[in-house]
Short mmCIF file of N, CA and C in Angstrom, two decimals:
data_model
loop_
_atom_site.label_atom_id
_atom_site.label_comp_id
_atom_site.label_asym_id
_atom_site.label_seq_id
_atom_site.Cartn_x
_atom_site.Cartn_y
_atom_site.Cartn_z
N UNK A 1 11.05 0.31 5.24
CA UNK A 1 9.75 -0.22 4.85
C UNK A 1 8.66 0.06 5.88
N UNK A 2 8.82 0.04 7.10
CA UNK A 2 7.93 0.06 8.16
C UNK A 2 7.57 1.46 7.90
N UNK A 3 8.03 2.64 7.72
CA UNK A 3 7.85 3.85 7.46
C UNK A 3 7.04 4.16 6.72
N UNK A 4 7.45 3.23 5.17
CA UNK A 4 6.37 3.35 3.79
C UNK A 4 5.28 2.97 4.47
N UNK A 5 4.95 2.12 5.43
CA UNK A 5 3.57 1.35 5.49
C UNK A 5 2.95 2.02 6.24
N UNK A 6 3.49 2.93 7.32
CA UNK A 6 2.53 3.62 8.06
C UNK A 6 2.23 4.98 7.20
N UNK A 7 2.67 5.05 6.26
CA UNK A 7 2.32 6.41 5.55
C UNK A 7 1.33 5.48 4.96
N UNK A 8 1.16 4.71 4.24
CA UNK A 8 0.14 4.05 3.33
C UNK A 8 -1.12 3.95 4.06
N UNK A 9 -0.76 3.55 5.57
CA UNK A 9 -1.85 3.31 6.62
C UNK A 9 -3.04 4.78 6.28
N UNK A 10 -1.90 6.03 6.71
CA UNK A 10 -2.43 6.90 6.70
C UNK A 10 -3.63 7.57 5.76
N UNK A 11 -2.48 7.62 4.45
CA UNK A 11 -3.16 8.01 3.46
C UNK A 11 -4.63 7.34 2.84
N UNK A 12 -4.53 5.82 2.93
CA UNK A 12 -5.93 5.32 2.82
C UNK A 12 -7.20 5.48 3.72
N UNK A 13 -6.55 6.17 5.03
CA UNK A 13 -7.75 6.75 5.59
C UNK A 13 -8.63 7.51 5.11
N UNK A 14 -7.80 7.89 3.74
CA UNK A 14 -8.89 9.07 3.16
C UNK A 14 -9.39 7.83 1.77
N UNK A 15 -10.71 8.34 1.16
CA UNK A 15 -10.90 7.60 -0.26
C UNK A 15 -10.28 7.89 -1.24
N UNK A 16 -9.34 6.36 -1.29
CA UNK A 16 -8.75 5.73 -2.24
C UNK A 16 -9.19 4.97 -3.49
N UNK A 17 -8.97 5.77 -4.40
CA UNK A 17 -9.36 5.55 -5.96
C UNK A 17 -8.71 4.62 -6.69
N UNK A 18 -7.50 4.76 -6.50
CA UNK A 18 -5.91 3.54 -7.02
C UNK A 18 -4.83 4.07 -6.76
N UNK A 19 -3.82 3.42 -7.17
CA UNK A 19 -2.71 3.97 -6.92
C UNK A 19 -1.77 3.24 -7.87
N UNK A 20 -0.32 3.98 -8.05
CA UNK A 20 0.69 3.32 -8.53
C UNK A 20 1.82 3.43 -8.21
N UNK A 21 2.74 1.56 -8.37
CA UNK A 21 4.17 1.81 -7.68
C UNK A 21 4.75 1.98 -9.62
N UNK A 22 5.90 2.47 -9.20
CA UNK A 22 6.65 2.58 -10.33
C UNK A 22 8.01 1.95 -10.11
N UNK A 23 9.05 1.54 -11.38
CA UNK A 23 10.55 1.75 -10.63
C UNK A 23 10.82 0.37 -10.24
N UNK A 24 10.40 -1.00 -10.24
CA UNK A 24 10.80 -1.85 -9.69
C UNK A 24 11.83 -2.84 -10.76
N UNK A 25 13.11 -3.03 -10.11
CA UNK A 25 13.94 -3.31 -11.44
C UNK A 25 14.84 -4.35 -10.58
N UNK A 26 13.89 -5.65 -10.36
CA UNK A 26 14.71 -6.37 -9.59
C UNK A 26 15.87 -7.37 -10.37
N UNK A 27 15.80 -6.91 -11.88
CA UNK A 27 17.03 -7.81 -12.15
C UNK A 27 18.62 -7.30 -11.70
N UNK A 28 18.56 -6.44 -11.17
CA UNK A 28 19.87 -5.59 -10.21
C UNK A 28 20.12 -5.90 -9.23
N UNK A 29 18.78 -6.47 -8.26
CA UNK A 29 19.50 -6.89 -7.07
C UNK A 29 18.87 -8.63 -6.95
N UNK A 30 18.75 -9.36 -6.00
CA UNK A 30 18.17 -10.48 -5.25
C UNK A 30 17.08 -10.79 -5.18
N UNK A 31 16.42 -9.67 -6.05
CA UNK A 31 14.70 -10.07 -5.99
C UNK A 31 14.11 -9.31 -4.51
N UNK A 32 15.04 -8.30 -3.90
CA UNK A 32 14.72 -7.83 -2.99
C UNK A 32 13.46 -6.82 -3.23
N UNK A 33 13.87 -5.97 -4.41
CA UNK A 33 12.91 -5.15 -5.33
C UNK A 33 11.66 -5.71 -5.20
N UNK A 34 11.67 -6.57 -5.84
CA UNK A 34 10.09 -7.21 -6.45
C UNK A 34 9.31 -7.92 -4.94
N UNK A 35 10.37 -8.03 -3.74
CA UNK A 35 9.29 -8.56 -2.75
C UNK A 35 8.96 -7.23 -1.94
N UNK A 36 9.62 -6.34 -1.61
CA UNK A 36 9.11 -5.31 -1.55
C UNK A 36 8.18 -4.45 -1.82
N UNK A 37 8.30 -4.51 -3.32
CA UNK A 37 7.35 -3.99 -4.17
C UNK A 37 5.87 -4.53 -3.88
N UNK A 38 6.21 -6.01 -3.77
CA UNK A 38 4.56 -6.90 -3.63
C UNK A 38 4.15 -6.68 -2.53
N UNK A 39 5.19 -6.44 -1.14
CA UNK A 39 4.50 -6.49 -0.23
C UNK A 39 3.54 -5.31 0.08
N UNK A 40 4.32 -3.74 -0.56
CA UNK A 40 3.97 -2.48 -0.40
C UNK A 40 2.53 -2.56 -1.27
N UNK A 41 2.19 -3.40 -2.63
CA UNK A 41 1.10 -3.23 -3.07
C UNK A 41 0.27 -4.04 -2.10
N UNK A 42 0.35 -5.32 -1.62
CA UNK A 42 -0.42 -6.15 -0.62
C UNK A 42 -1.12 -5.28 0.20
N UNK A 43 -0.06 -4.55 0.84
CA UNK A 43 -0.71 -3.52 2.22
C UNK A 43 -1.29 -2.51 1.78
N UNK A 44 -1.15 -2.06 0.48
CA UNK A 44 -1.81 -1.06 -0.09
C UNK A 44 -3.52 -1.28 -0.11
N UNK A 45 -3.20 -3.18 -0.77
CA UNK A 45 -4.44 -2.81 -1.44
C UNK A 45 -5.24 -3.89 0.13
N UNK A 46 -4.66 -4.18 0.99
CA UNK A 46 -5.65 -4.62 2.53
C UNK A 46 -5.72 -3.26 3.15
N UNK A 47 -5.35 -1.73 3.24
CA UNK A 47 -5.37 -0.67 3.94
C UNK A 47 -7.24 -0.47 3.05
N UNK A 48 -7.02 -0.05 1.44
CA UNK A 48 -8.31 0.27 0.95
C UNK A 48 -9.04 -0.51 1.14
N UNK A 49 -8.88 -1.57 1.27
CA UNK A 49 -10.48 -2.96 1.41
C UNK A 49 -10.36 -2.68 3.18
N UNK A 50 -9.91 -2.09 3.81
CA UNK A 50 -10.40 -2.37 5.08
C UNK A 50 -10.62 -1.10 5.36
N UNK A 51 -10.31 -0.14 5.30
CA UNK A 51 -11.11 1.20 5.27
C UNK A 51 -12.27 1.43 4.16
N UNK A 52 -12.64 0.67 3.14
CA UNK A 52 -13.53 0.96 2.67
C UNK A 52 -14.87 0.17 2.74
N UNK A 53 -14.61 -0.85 3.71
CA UNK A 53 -15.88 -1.48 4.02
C UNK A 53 -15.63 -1.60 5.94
N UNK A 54 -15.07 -0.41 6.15
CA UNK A 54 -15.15 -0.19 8.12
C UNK A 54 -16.36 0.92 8.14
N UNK A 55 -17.19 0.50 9.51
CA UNK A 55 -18.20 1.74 9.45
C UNK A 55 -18.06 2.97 9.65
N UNK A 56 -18.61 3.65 9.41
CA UNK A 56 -18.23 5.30 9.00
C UNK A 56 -19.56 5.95 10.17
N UNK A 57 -18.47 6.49 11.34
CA UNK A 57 -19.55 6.97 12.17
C UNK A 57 -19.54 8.67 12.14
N UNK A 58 -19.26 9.20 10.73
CA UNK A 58 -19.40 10.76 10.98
C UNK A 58 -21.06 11.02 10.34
N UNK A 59 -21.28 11.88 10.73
CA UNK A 59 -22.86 12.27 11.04
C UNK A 59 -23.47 13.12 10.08
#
């Protein structure tokens, strides 16, 4: 997971339009799925709200 998130970090550096998770099928395991899933959209969607209202000092 720490891996997924620094790629997410990354990629929202650039403008982010939306995105989508797919695939989450937590009646198979513990509900491990679905907190995962929430957390990866959480950070998804605090990476775009905080790169998209940080100031932009290119010229």
């Amino acid at each position: 997971p720490f891996i997924l998130h620094e790629l997410i970090a990354e990629v929202c550096k650039k403008r982010v339009v939306g995105f989508d998770l797919v695939e989450v099928t937590p009646n198979y395991d513990s509900g491990a799925t679905a907190l995962q899933a929430s957390r990866t959209i959480f950070e998804t969607l605090c990476c775009i709200e905080r790169n998209r209202t940080a100031p932009s000092f290119t010229g």
